[in-house]
JSON list of C-alpha atoms in Angstrom, two decimals:
[
{"chain": "A", "resi": 1144, "resn": "MET", "atom": "CA", "xyz": [-0.27, -0.31, -0.03]},
{"chain": "A", "resi": 1145, "resn": "LEU", "atom": "CA", "xyz": [1.04, 3.66, -0.52]},
{"chain": "A", "resi": 1146, "resn": "GLU", "atom": "CA", "xyz": [1.55, 5.99, 2.23]},
{"chain": "A", "resi": 1147, "resn": "GLU", "atom": "CA", "xyz": [-0.87, 8.92, 1.96]},
{"chain": "A", "resi": 1148, "resn": "SER", "atom": "CA", "xyz": [0.16, 11.94, -0.37]},
{"chain": "A", "resi": 1149, "resn": "SER", "atom": "CA", "xyz": [-1.07, 14.98, -1.79]},
{"chain": "A", "resi": 1150, "resn": "VAL", "atom": "CA", "xyz": [-1.57, 15.44, -5.92]},
{"chain": "A", "resi": 1151, "resn": "VAL", "atom": "CA", "xyz": [1.96, 17.98, -5.37]},
{"chain": "A", "resi": 1152, "resn": "ASP", "atom": "CA", "xyz": [3.44, 15.19, -3.94]},
{"chain": "A", "resi": 1153, "resn": "ILE", "atom": "CA", "xyz": [2.46, 12.51, -6.22]},
{"chain": "A", "resi": 1154, "resn": "GLY", "atom": "CA", "xyz": [3.74, 14.94, -9.12]},
{"chain": "A", "resi": 1155, "resn": "LYS", "atom": "CA", "xyz": [6.73, 15.54, -7.39]},
{"chain": "A", "resi": 1156, "resn": "VAL", "atom": "CA", "xyz": [7.76, 12.28, -7.66]},
{"chain": "A", "resi": 1157, "resn": "LEU", "atom": "CA", "xyz": [6.57, 11.99, -11.00]},
{"chain": "A", "resi": 1158, "resn": "LEU", "atom": "CA", "xyz": [9.03, 14.96, -12.01]},
{"chain": "A", "resi": 1159, "resn": "ASP", "atom": "CA", "xyz": [11.82, 13.71, -10.11]},
{"chain": "A", "resi": 1160, "resn": "CYS", "atom": "CA", "xyz": [11.68, 10.43, -12.21]},
{"chain": "A", "resi": 1161, "resn": "ASP", "atom": "CA", "xyz": [11.42, 11.97, -15.20]},
{"chain": "A", "resi": 1162, "resn": "GLN", "atom": "CA", "xyz": [14.79, 13.89, -14.44]},
{"chain": "A", "resi": 1163, "resn": "VAL", "atom": "CA", "xyz": [16.39, 10.29, -15.41]},
{"chain": "A", "resi": 1164, "resn": "ALA", "atom": "CA", "xyz": [16.40, 8.85, -18.90]},
{"chain": "A", "resi": 1165, "resn": "HIS", "atom": "CA", "xyz": [13.66, 5.82, -18.00]},
{"chain": "A", "resi": 1166, "resn": "PRO", "atom": "CA", "xyz": [13.60, 3.55, -20.84]},
{"chain": "A", "resi": 1167, "resn": "CYS", "atom": "CA", "xyz": [9.62, 3.83, -21.99]},
{"chain": "A", "resi": 1168, "resn": "GLY", "atom": "CA", "xyz": [7.53, 1.50, -19.62]},
{"chain": "A", "resi": 1169, "resn": "SER", "atom": "CA", "xyz": [9.70, 1.31, -17.04]},
{"chain": "A", "resi": 1170, "resn": "PHE", "atom": "CA", "xyz": [8.16, 3.50, -14.09]},
{"chain": "A", "resi": 1171, "resn": "ASP", "atom": "CA", "xyz": [4.39, 3.92, -13.32]},
{"chain": "A", "resi": 1172, "resn": "ALA", "atom": "CA", "xyz": [1.86, 6.42, -13.17]},
{"chain": "A", "resi": 1173, "resn": "ILE", "atom": "CA", "xyz": [1.32, 5.57, -9.72]},
{"chain": "A", "resi": 1174, "resn": "PRO", "atom": "CA", "xyz": [4.84, 5.26, -7.69]},
{"chain": "A", "resi": 1175, "resn": "GLY", "atom": "CA", "xyz": [5.52, 2.21, -5.74]},
{"chain": "A", "resi": 1176, "resn": "SER", "atom": "CA", "xyz": [2.92, 0.11, -7.80]},
{"chain": "A", "resi": 1177, "resn": "LEU", "atom": "CA", "xyz": [3.99, -3.17, -9.21]},
{"chain": "A", "resi": 1178, "resn": "ALA", "atom": "CA", "xyz": [4.90, -2.83, -13.13]},
{"chain": "A", "resi": 1179, "resn": "PHE", "atom": "CA", "xyz": [2.94, -4.36, -15.98]},
{"chain": "A", "resi": 1180, "resn": "ARG", "atom": "CA", "xyz": [5.02, -6.01, -18.63]},
{"chain": "A", "resi": 1181, "resn": "MET", "atom": "CA", "xyz": [3.26, -7.52, -21.66]},
{"chain": "A", "resi": 1182, "resn": "GLU", "atom": "CA", "xyz": [6.16, -8.85, -23.20]},
{"chain": "A", "resi": 1183, "resn": "HIS", "atom": "CA", "xyz": [7.50, -12.58, -21.90]},
{"chain": "A", "resi": 1184, "resn": "SER", "atom": "CA", "xyz": [9.70, -13.60, -24.82]},
{"chain": "A", "resi": 1185, "resn": "THR", "atom": "CA", "xyz": [12.49, -11.85, -26.87]},
{"chain": "A", "resi": 1186, "resn": "THR", "atom": "CA", "xyz": [11.21, -12.76, -30.38]},
{"chain": "A", "resi": 1187, "resn": "PHE", "atom": "CA", "xyz": [8.32, -14.02, -32.29]},
{"chain": "A", "resi": 1188, "resn": "ARG", "atom": "CA", "xyz": [6.57, -15.59, -35.15]},
{"chain": "A", "resi": 1189, "resn": "TRP", "atom": "CA", "xyz": [6.04, -12.40, -37.08]},
{"chain": "A", "resi": 1190, "resn": "ARG", "atom": "CA", "xyz": [3.28, -13.33, -39.60]},
{"chain": "A", "resi": 1191, "resn": "ASP", "atom": "CA", "xyz": [1.16, -14.41, -36.79]},
{"chain": "A", "resi": 1192, "resn": "GLU", "atom": "CA", "xyz": [0.37, -10.08, -36.45]},
{"chain": "A", "resi": 1193, "resn": "LEU", "atom": "CA", "xyz": [-1.03, -10.24, -39.40]},
{"chain": "A", "resi": 1194, "resn": "SER", "atom": "CA", "xyz": [-4.45, -11.10, -40.67]},
{"chain": "A", "resi": 1195, "resn": "TYR", "atom": "CA", "xyz": [-4.27, -12.05, -44.11]},
{"chain": "A", "resi": 1196, "resn": "VAL", "atom": "CA", "xyz": [-1.60, -14.24, -46.44]},
{"chain": "A", "resi": 1197, "resn": "LEU", "atom": "CA", "xyz": [1.21, -12.01, -47.67]},
{"chain": "A", "resi": 1198, "resn": "PRO", "atom": "CA", "xyz": [1.33, -11.41, -51.42]},
{"chain": "A", "resi": 1199, "resn": "PRO", "atom": "CA", "xyz": [4.77, -12.38, -53.13]},
{"chain": "A", "resi": 1200, "resn": "PRO", "atom": "CA", "xyz": [8.03, -10.45, -52.42]},
{"chain": "A", "resi": 1201, "resn": "GLU", "atom": "CA", "xyz": [7.86, -8.65, -56.06]},
{"chain": "A", "resi": 1202, "resn": "ALA", "atom": "CA", "xyz": [3.87, -7.72, -55.06]},
{"chain": "A", "resi": 1203, "resn": "LEU", "atom": "CA", "xyz": [4.93, -6.14, -51.79]},
{"chain": "A", "resi": 1204, "resn": "ASP", "atom": "CA", "xyz": [7.58, -4.38, -53.63]},
{"chain": "A", "resi": 1205, "resn": "MET", "atom": "CA", "xyz": [5.30, -2.81, -55.79]},
{"chain": "A", "resi": 1206, "resn": "LEU", "atom": "CA", "xyz": [2.90, -1.60, -52.79]},
{"chain": "A", "resi": 1207, "resn": "SER", "atom": "CA", "xyz": [6.14, 0.05, -50.89]},
{"chain": "A", "resi": 1208, "resn": "ASP", "atom": "CA", "xyz": [7.49, 1.93, -54.01]},
{"chain": "A", "resi": 1209, "resn": "SER", "atom": "CA", "xyz": [4.10, 2.81, -54.52]},
{"chain": "A", "resi": 1210, "resn": "TYR", "atom": "CA", "xyz": [3.78, 4.15, -50.87]},
{"chain": "A", "resi": 1211, "resn": "PHE", "atom": "CA", "xyz": [7.36, 6.46, -51.46]},
{"chain": "A", "resi": 1212, "resn": "ASN", "atom": "CA", "xyz": [6.01, 7.48, -54.71]},
{"chain": "A", "resi": 1213, "resn": "SER", "atom": "CA", "xyz": [2.94, 9.18, -53.67]},
{"chain": "A", "resi": 1214, "resn": "VAL", "atom": "CA", "xyz": [3.16, 9.05, -49.65]},
{"chain": "A", "resi": 1215, "resn": "ASN", "atom": "CA", "xyz": [6.51, 10.06, -49.04]},
{"chain": "A", "resi": 1216, "resn": "TRP", "atom": "CA", "xyz": [7.76, 12.85, -50.91]},
{"chain": "A", "resi": 1217, "resn": "PHE", "atom": "CA", "xyz": [4.97, 15.51, -48.72]},
{"chain": "A", "resi": 1218, "resn": "MET", "atom": "CA", "xyz": [5.00, 12.90, -45.72]},
{"chain": "A", "resi": 1219, "resn": "LEU", "atom": "CA", "xyz": [8.50, 12.58, -45.28]},
{"chain": "A", "resi": 1220, "resn": "ALA", "atom": "CA", "xyz": [8.19, 10.35, -41.92]},
{"chain": "A", "resi": 1221, "resn": "ILE", "atom": "CA", "xyz": [10.38, 6.96, -43.26]},
{"chain": "A", "resi": 1222, "resn": "ASP", "atom": "CA", "xyz": [13.51, 6.62, -43.82]},
{"chain": "A", "resi": 1223, "resn": "GLU", "atom": "CA", "xyz": [12.95, 5.06, -47.33]},
{"chain": "A", "resi": 1224, "resn": "PRO", "atom": "CA", "xyz": [17.13, 3.40, -47.63]},
{"chain": "A", "resi": 1225, "resn": "LYS", "atom": "CA", "xyz": [16.37, 2.00, -44.17]},
{"chain": "A", "resi": 1226, "resn": "PHE", "atom": "CA", "xyz": [12.35, 0.43, -43.95]},
{"chain": "A", "resi": 1227, "resn": "ARG", "atom": "CA", "xyz": [13.66, -1.47, -46.90]},
{"chain": "A", "resi": 1228, "resn": "ALA", "atom": "CA", "xyz": [16.62, -2.83, -45.58]},
{"chain": "A", "resi": 1229, "resn": "ARG", "atom": "CA", "xyz": [14.64, -3.87, -42.22]},
{"chain": "A", "resi": 1230, "resn": "SER", "atom": "CA", "xyz": [11.40, -4.68, -44.20]},
{"chain": "A", "resi": 1231, "resn": "THR", "atom": "CA", "xyz": [14.15, -7.50, -46.63]},
{"chain": "A", "resi": 1232, "resn": "ARG", "atom": "CA", "xyz": [16.01, -8.53, -43.49]},
{"chain": "A", "resi": 1233, "resn": "VAL", "atom": "CA", "xyz": [12.23, -8.99, -41.68]},
{"chain": "A", "resi": 1234, "resn": "LEU", "atom": "CA", "xyz": [10.81, -11.28, -45.03]},
{"chain": "A", "resi": 1235, "resn": "ALA", "atom": "CA", "xyz": [13.38, -13.19, -44.84]},
{"chain": "A", "resi": 1236, "resn": "ASN", "atom": "CA", "xyz": [13.12, -14.52, -41.28]},
{"chain": "A", "resi": 1237, "resn": "GLU", "atom": "CA", "xyz": [10.09, -16.41, -39.77]},
{"chain": "A", "resi": 1238, "resn": "TYR", "atom": "CA", "xyz": [10.77, -15.17, -36.20]},
{"chain": "A", "resi": 1239, "resn": "VAL", "atom": "CA", "xyz": [12.02, -11.12, -35.12]},
{"chain": "A", "resi": 1240, "resn": "SER", "atom": "CA", "xyz": [12.94, -9.91, -32.34]},
{"chain": "A", "resi": 1241, "resn": "THR", "atom": "CA", "xyz": [10.13, -8.38, -30.56]},
{"chain": "A", "resi": 1242, "resn": "ALA", "atom": "CA", "xyz": [11.79, -4.69, -30.27]},
{"chain": "A", "resi": 1243, "resn": "ASP", "atom": "CA", "xyz": [10.38, -5.06, -34.56]},
{"chain": "A", "resi": 1244, "resn": "ARG", "atom": "CA", "xyz": [6.69, -5.81, -33.62]},
{"chain": "A", "resi": 1245, "resn": "ASN", "atom": "CA", "xyz": [5.57, -2.14, -34.41]},
{"chain": "A", "resi": 1246, "resn": "PHE", "atom": "CA", "xyz": [8.26, -2.26, -37.43]},
{"chain": "A", "resi": 1247, "resn": "ILE", "atom": "CA", "xyz": [5.50, -4.97, -38.19]},
{"chain": "A", "resi": 1248, "resn": "PHE", "atom": "CA", "xyz": [2.30, -2.91, -38.22]},
{"chain": "A", "resi": 1249, "resn": "LEU", "atom": "CA", "xyz": [4.39, -0.02, -39.79]},
{"chain": "A", "resi": 1250, "resn": "MET", "atom": "CA", "xyz": [5.07, -2.41, -43.05]},
{"chain": "A", "resi": 1251, "resn": "SER", "atom": "CA", "xyz": [1.48, -3.54, -43.13]},
{"chain": "A", "resi": 1252, "resn": "LEU", "atom": "CA", "xyz": [0.24, 0.33, -43.57]},
{"chain": "A", "resi": 1253, "resn": "VAL", "atom": "CA", "xyz": [2.93, 1.18, -45.34]},
{"chain": "A", "resi": 1254, "resn": "TRP", "atom": "CA", "xyz": [1.43, -1.53, -48.01]},
{"chain": "A", "resi": 1255, "resn": "GLY", "atom": "CA", "xyz": [-2.13, -0.72, -47.46]},
{"chain": "A", "resi": 1256, "resn": "LEU", "atom": "CA", "xyz": [-1.38, 2.67, -48.40]},
{"chain": "A", "resi": 1257, "resn": "GLY", "atom": "CA", "xyz": [0.55, 1.77, -51.36]},
{"chain": "A", "resi": 1258, "resn": "ALA", "atom": "CA", "xyz": [-2.58, -0.54, -52.36]},
{"chain": "A", "resi": 1259, "resn": "HIS", "atom": "CA", "xyz": [-4.80, 2.34, -51.94]},
{"chain": "A", "resi": 1260, "resn": "TYR", "atom": "CA", "xyz": [-2.84, 4.97, -54.13]},
{"chain": "A", "resi": 1261, "resn": "LEU", "atom": "CA", "xyz": [-2.14, 2.22, -56.88]},
{"chain": "A", "resi": 1262, "resn": "TRP", "atom": "CA", "xyz": [-5.87, 1.30, -56.89]},
{"chain": "A", "resi": 1263, "resn": "THR", "atom": "CA", "xyz": [-7.51, 5.01, -56.67]},
{"chain": "A", "resi": 1264, "resn": "SER", "atom": "CA", "xyz": [-4.68, 5.90, -59.66]},
{"chain": "A", "resi": 1265, "resn": "PRO", "atom": "CA", "xyz": [-6.66, 5.30, -63.25]},
{"chain": "A", "resi": 1266, "resn": "ALA", "atom": "CA", "xyz": [-2.79, 4.83, -64.53]},
{"chain": "A", "resi": 1267, "resn": "THR", "atom": "CA", "xyz": [-2.36, 1.77, -61.92]},
{"chain": "A", "resi": 1268, "resn": "SER", "atom": "CA", "xyz": [-6.05, 0.72, -60.92]},
{"chain": "A", "resi": 1269, "resn": "SER", "atom": "CA", "xyz": [-6.17, -1.86, -64.22]},
{"chain": "A", "resi": 1270, "resn": "ASN", "atom": "CA", "xyz": [-2.88, -3.08, -63.05]},
{"chain": "A", "resi": 1271, "resn": "MET", "atom": "CA", "xyz": [-2.93, -4.15, -59.01]},
{"chain": "A", "resi": 1272, "resn": "PRO", "atom": "CA", "xyz": [-0.44, -6.85, -58.02]},
{"chain": "A", "resi": 1273, "resn": "VAL", "atom": "CA", "xyz": [-2.86, -7.77, -54.95]},
{"chain": "A", "resi": 1274, "resn": "PRO", "atom": "CA", "xyz": [-6.51, -8.00, -54.88]},
{"chain": "A", "resi": 1275, "resn": "THR", "atom": "CA", "xyz": [-8.32, -5.24, -53.68]},
{"chain": "A", "resi": 1276, "resn": "SER", "atom": "CA", "xyz": [-10.04, -6.47, -51.00]},
{"chain": "A", "resi": 1277, "resn": "LEU", "atom": "CA", "xyz": [-6.06, -7.14, -49.65]},
{"chain": "A", "resi": 1278, "resn": "ILE", "atom": "CA", "xyz": [-5.78, -3.01, -48.85]},
{"chain": "A", "resi": 1279, "resn": "ALA", "atom": "CA", "xyz": [-8.57, -3.70, -46.02]},
{"chain": "A", "resi": 1280, "resn": "GLU", "atom": "CA", "xyz": [-7.12, -6.64, -44.28]},
{"chain": "A", "resi": 1281, "resn": "MET", "atom": "CA", "xyz": [-4.35, -4.58, -44.72]},
{"chain": "A", "resi": 1282, "resn": "MET", "atom": "CA", "xyz": [-5.40, -1.30, -43.28]},
{"chain": "A", "resi": 1283, "resn": "LYS", "atom": "CA", "xyz": [-7.69, -3.78, -40.62]},
{"chain": "A", "resi": 1284, "resn": "VAL", "atom": "CA", "xyz": [-4.38, -4.94, -39.01]},
{"chain": "A", "resi": 1285, "resn": "LEU", "atom": "CA", "xyz": [-4.27, -1.56, -37.35]},
{"chain": "A", "resi": 1286, "resn": "ASP", "atom": "CA", "xyz": [-7.87, -1.16, -36.44]},
{"chain": "A", "resi": 1287, "resn": "VAL", "atom": "CA", "xyz": [-6.98, -4.32, -34.24]},
{"chain": "A", "resi": 1288, "resn": "ALA", "atom": "CA", "xyz": [-3.74, -3.60, -32.86]},
{"chain": "A", "resi": 1289, "resn": "TYR", "atom": "CA", "xyz": [-3.83, 0.34, -32.27]},
{"chain": "A", "resi": 1290, "resn": "LEU", "atom": "CA", "xyz": [-3.83, 0.13, -28.89]},
{"chain": "A", "resi": 1291, "resn": "ARG", "atom": "CA", "xyz": [-0.67, -3.00, -28.03]},
{"chain": "A", "resi": 1292, "resn": "ILE", "atom": "CA", "xyz": [0.82, -0.41, -30.77]},
{"chain": "A", "resi": 1293, "resn": "THR", "atom": "CA", "xyz": [0.60, 2.59, -28.34]},
{"chain": "A", "resi": 1294, "resn": "ALA", "atom": "CA", "xyz": [1.05, 0.96, -25.02]},
{"chain": "A", "resi": 1295, "resn": "SER", "atom": "CA", "xyz": [4.99, -0.19, -26.14]},
{"chain": "A", "resi": 1296, "resn": "PRO", "atom": "CA", "xyz": [5.66, 3.17, -28.04]},
{"chain": "A", "resi": 1297, "resn": "THR", "atom": "CA", "xyz": [8.44, 3.23, -30.50]},
{"chain": "A", "resi": 1298, "resn": "LEU", "atom": "CA", "xyz": [9.45, 5.41, -33.33]},
{"chain": "A", "resi": 1299, "resn": "GLU", "atom": "CA", "xyz": [7.50, 3.41, -35.56]},
{"chain": "A", "resi": 1300, "resn": "THR", "atom": "CA", "xyz": [4.39, 3.50, -33.19]},
{"chain": "A", "resi": 1301, "resn": "VAL", "atom": "CA", "xyz": [4.20, 7.61, -33.90]},
{"chain": "A", "resi": 1302, "resn": "GLN", "atom": "CA", "xyz": [5.31, 7.16, -37.66]},
{"chain": "A", "resi": 1303, "resn": "ILE", "atom": "CA", "xyz": [2.14, 4.95, -38.09]},
{"chain": "A", "resi": 1304, "resn": "ALA", "atom": "CA", "xyz": [0.29, 7.16, -36.19]},
{"chain": "A", "resi": 1305, "resn": "ILE", "atom": "CA", "xyz": [0.76, 10.36, -38.22]},
{"chain": "A", "resi": 1306, "resn": "LEU", "atom": "CA", "xyz": [0.82, 8.22, -41.01]},
{"chain": "A", "resi": 1307, "resn": "TRP", "atom": "CA", "xyz": [-2.48, 6.48, -40.34]},
{"chain": "A", "resi": 1308, "resn": "GLY", "atom": "CA", "xyz": [-3.92, 9.75, -38.86]},
{"chain": "A", "resi": 1309, "resn": "SER", "atom": "CA", "xyz": [-3.15, 12.05, -41.65]},
{"chain": "A", "resi": 1310, "resn": "PHE", "atom": "CA", "xyz": [-5.32, 8.78, -44.00]},
{"chain": "A", "resi": 1311, "resn": "HIS", "atom": "CA", "xyz": [-8.62, 9.18, -42.34]},
{"chain": "A", "resi": 1312, "resn": "LEU", "atom": "CA", "xyz": [-8.21, 12.99, -42.03]},
{"chain": "A", "resi": 1313, "resn": "PHE", "atom": "CA", "xyz": [-8.41, 13.06, -45.86]},
{"chain": "A", "resi": 1314, "resn": "ASN", "atom": "CA", "xyz": [-10.36, 10.00, -46.41]},
{"chain": "A", "resi": 1315, "resn": "GLY", "atom": "CA", "xyz": [-13.93, 10.66, -45.06]},
{"chain": "A", "resi": 1316, "resn": "LEU", "atom": "CA", "xyz": [-12.98, 10.13, -41.26]},
{"chain": "A", "resi": 1317, "resn": "PRO", "atom": "CA", "xyz": [-11.28, 13.47, -40.10]},
{"chain": "A", "resi": 1318, "resn": "TYR", "atom": "CA", "xyz": [-12.36, 13.04, -36.13]},
{"chain": "A", "resi": 1319, "resn": "LEU", "atom": "CA", "xyz": [-10.76, 10.24, -36.09]},
{"chain": "A", "resi": 1320, "resn": "GLY", "atom": "CA", "xyz": [-7.79, 11.26, -38.07]},
{"chain": "A", "resi": 1321, "resn": "PHE", "atom": "CA", "xyz": [-7.19, 14.34, -35.62]},
{"chain": "A", "resi": 1322, "resn": "THR", "atom": "CA", "xyz": [-7.79, 11.92, -32.89]},
{"chain": "A", "resi": 1323, "resn": "ILE", "atom": "CA", "xyz": [-4.57, 9.82, -34.21]},
{"chain": "A", "resi": 1324, "resn": "ILE", "atom": "CA", "xyz": [-2.50, 12.57, -34.90]},
{"chain": "A", "resi": 1325, "resn": "GLY", "atom": "CA", "xyz": [-3.03, 13.45, -31.62]},
{"chain": "A", "resi": 1326, "resn": "SER", "atom": "CA", "xyz": [-2.06, 10.31, -29.96]},
{"chain": "A", "resi": 1327, "resn": "ALA", "atom": "CA", "xyz": [1.22, 11.09, -32.43]},
{"chain": "A", "resi": 1328, "resn": "VAL", "atom": "CA", "xyz": [2.35, 13.84, -29.98]},
{"chain": "A", "resi": 1329, "resn": "ARG", "atom": "CA", "xyz": [1.85, 12.11, -26.79]},
{"chain": "A", "resi": 1330, "resn": "CYS", "atom": "CA", "xyz": [3.78, 8.65, -28.07]},
{"chain": "A", "resi": 1331, "resn": "ALA", "atom": "CA", "xyz": [6.23, 11.21, -29.03]},
{"chain": "A", "resi": 1332, "resn": "GLN", "atom": "CA", "xyz": [6.15, 12.84, -26.05]},
{"chain": "A", "resi": 1333, "resn": "ALA", "atom": "CA", "xyz": [6.78, 9.31, -24.22]},
{"chain": "A", "resi": 1334, "resn": "ILE", "atom": "CA", "xyz": [9.72, 8.09, -26.17]},
{"chain": "A", "resi": 1335, "resn": "GLY", "atom": "CA", "xyz": [11.74, 11.63, -25.20]},
{"chain": "A", "resi": 1336, "resn": "LEU", "atom": "CA", "xyz": [11.42, 12.37, -29.02]},
{"chain": "A", "resi": 1337, "resn": "HIS", "atom": "CA", "xyz": [11.38, 16.01, -28.92]},
{"chain": "A", "resi": 1338, "resn": "ARG", "atom": "CA", "xyz": [14.05, 16.19, -26.52]},
{"chain": "A", "resi": 1339, "resn": "GLN", "atom": "CA", "xyz": [17.00, 13.78, -28.85]},
{"chain": "A", "resi": 1340, "resn": "GLN", "atom": "CA", "xyz": [19.74, 16.08, -29.78]},
{"chain": "A", "resi": 1341, "resn": "ARG", "atom": "CA", "xyz": [20.02, 15.19, -33.17]},
{"chain": "A", "resi": 1342, "resn": "THR", "atom": "CA", "xyz": [23.22, 15.47, -36.13]},
{"chain": "A", "resi": 1343, "resn": "SER", "atom": "CA", "xyz": [21.76, 15.59, -38.97]},
{"chain": "A", "resi": 1344, "resn": "SER", "atom": "CA", "xyz": [18.14, 17.06, -40.59]},
{"chain": "A", "resi": 1345, "resn": "THR", "atom": "CA", "xyz": [18.00, 13.85, -42.47]},
{"chain": "A", "resi": 1346, "resn": "GLU", "atom": "CA", "xyz": [18.34, 11.60, -39.60]},
{"chain": "A", "resi": 1347, "resn": "GLU", "atom": "CA", "xyz": [15.10, 9.43, -39.53]},
{"chain": "A", "resi": 1348, "resn": "SER", "atom": "CA", "xyz": [14.14, 10.81, -35.18]},
{"chain": "A", "resi": 1349, "resn": "CYS", "atom": "CA", "xyz": [14.55, 14.53, -37.09]},
{"chain": "A", "resi": 1350, "resn": "LEU", "atom": "CA", "xyz": [12.12, 13.73, -39.62]},
{"chain": "A", "resi": 1351, "resn": "VAL", "atom": "CA", "xyz": [9.25, 11.94, -37.67]},
{"chain": "A", "resi": 1352, "resn": "TRP", "atom": "CA", "xyz": [9.62, 14.54, -35.20]},
{"chain": "A", "resi": 1353, "resn": "TRP", "atom": "CA", "xyz": [9.07, 17.13, -38.13]},
{"chain": "A", "resi": 1354, "resn": "ALA", "atom": "CA", "xyz": [6.25, 15.55, -40.01]},
{"chain": "A", "resi": 1355, "resn": "VAL", "atom": "CA", "xyz": [4.64, 15.14, -35.61]},
{"chain": "A", "resi": 1356, "resn": "GLU", "atom": "CA", "xyz": [4.57, 19.30, -36.05]},
{"chain": "A", "resi": 1357, "resn": "ILE", "atom": "CA", "xyz": [3.22, 19.39, -39.19]},
{"chain": "A", "resi": 1358, "resn": "GLY", "atom": "CA", "xyz": [0.60, 16.79, -37.97]},
{"chain": "A", "resi": 1359, "resn": "ASP", "atom": "CA", "xyz": [-0.17, 18.94, -34.88]},
{"chain": "A", "resi": 1360, "resn": "LYS", "atom": "CA", "xyz": [0.01, 23.15, -35.88]},
{"chain": "A", "resi": 1361, "resn": "PHE", "atom": "CA", "xyz": [-0.56, 23.23, -39.25]},
{"chain": "A", "resi": 1362, "resn": "VAL", "atom": "CA", "xyz": [-3.07, 20.19, -40.89]},
{"chain": "A", "resi": 1363, "resn": "PRO", "atom": "CA", "xyz": [-5.88, 21.54, -38.71]},
{"chain": "A", "resi": 1364, "resn": "ASP", "atom": "CA", "xyz": [-5.08, 24.97, -40.49]},
{"chain": "A", "resi": 1365, "resn": "HIS", "atom": "CA", "xyz": [-6.27, 23.27, -43.50]},
{"chain": "A", "resi": 1366, "resn": "ALA", "atom": "CA", "xyz": [-9.20, 21.96, -42.19]},
{"chain": "A", "resi": 1367, "resn": "SER", "atom": "CA", "xyz": [-10.77, 24.26, -40.22]},
{"chain": "A", "resi": 1368, "resn": "SER", "atom": "CA", "xyz": [-14.08, 23.05, -40.86]},
{"chain": "A", "resi": 1369, "resn": "VAL", "atom": "CA", "xyz": [-13.13, 20.31, -38.36]},
{"chain": "A", "resi": 1370, "resn": "CYS", "atom": "CA", "xyz": [-12.21, 22.08, -35.80]}
]
């Protein structure tokens, strides 16, 4: 049991804890409480996280190409060479580290967005590398897993929130989009993204934080009917 404390006392404890660099999730909202940990293993079978049968590698490459050609040029939230190298490594293995879990969901979102823009373009809609029904399946993965994704925030969590929120914002669900983009800000703060020292403006964490800034400050200005 905790000793009785005022809100100010508890707040001071939390602020004192915040002065030390903690890994995210290493302390709890109530000082002295027992920590709850979701992970009990160091690796997992990553395809089990996806509710659909994975298309062949060449189709996934086309979806990734579509994403980077259609989205990443104006919403620069992903370092393309880094993403492609990491996704290639994941695809080559049956099991990956639990640290890669949120990246699995990011891959599904990238593929889903890539498929969406192939499908909506008159030039490519007749030559889809995957069934159109798979687009919804790739996006549905996020609907099911989003609470888990944000419960263990990583850089990929913020990337997912920015991209997924922006997609909903401009595709018929603006209130949901604003909510998800708002969670991107909080997840970024949770992992200390706003405090990181960056050596280059092209560093991925810098790109992601800038995308958060745009999502939080500038997107509402261009969608004032929602605010």
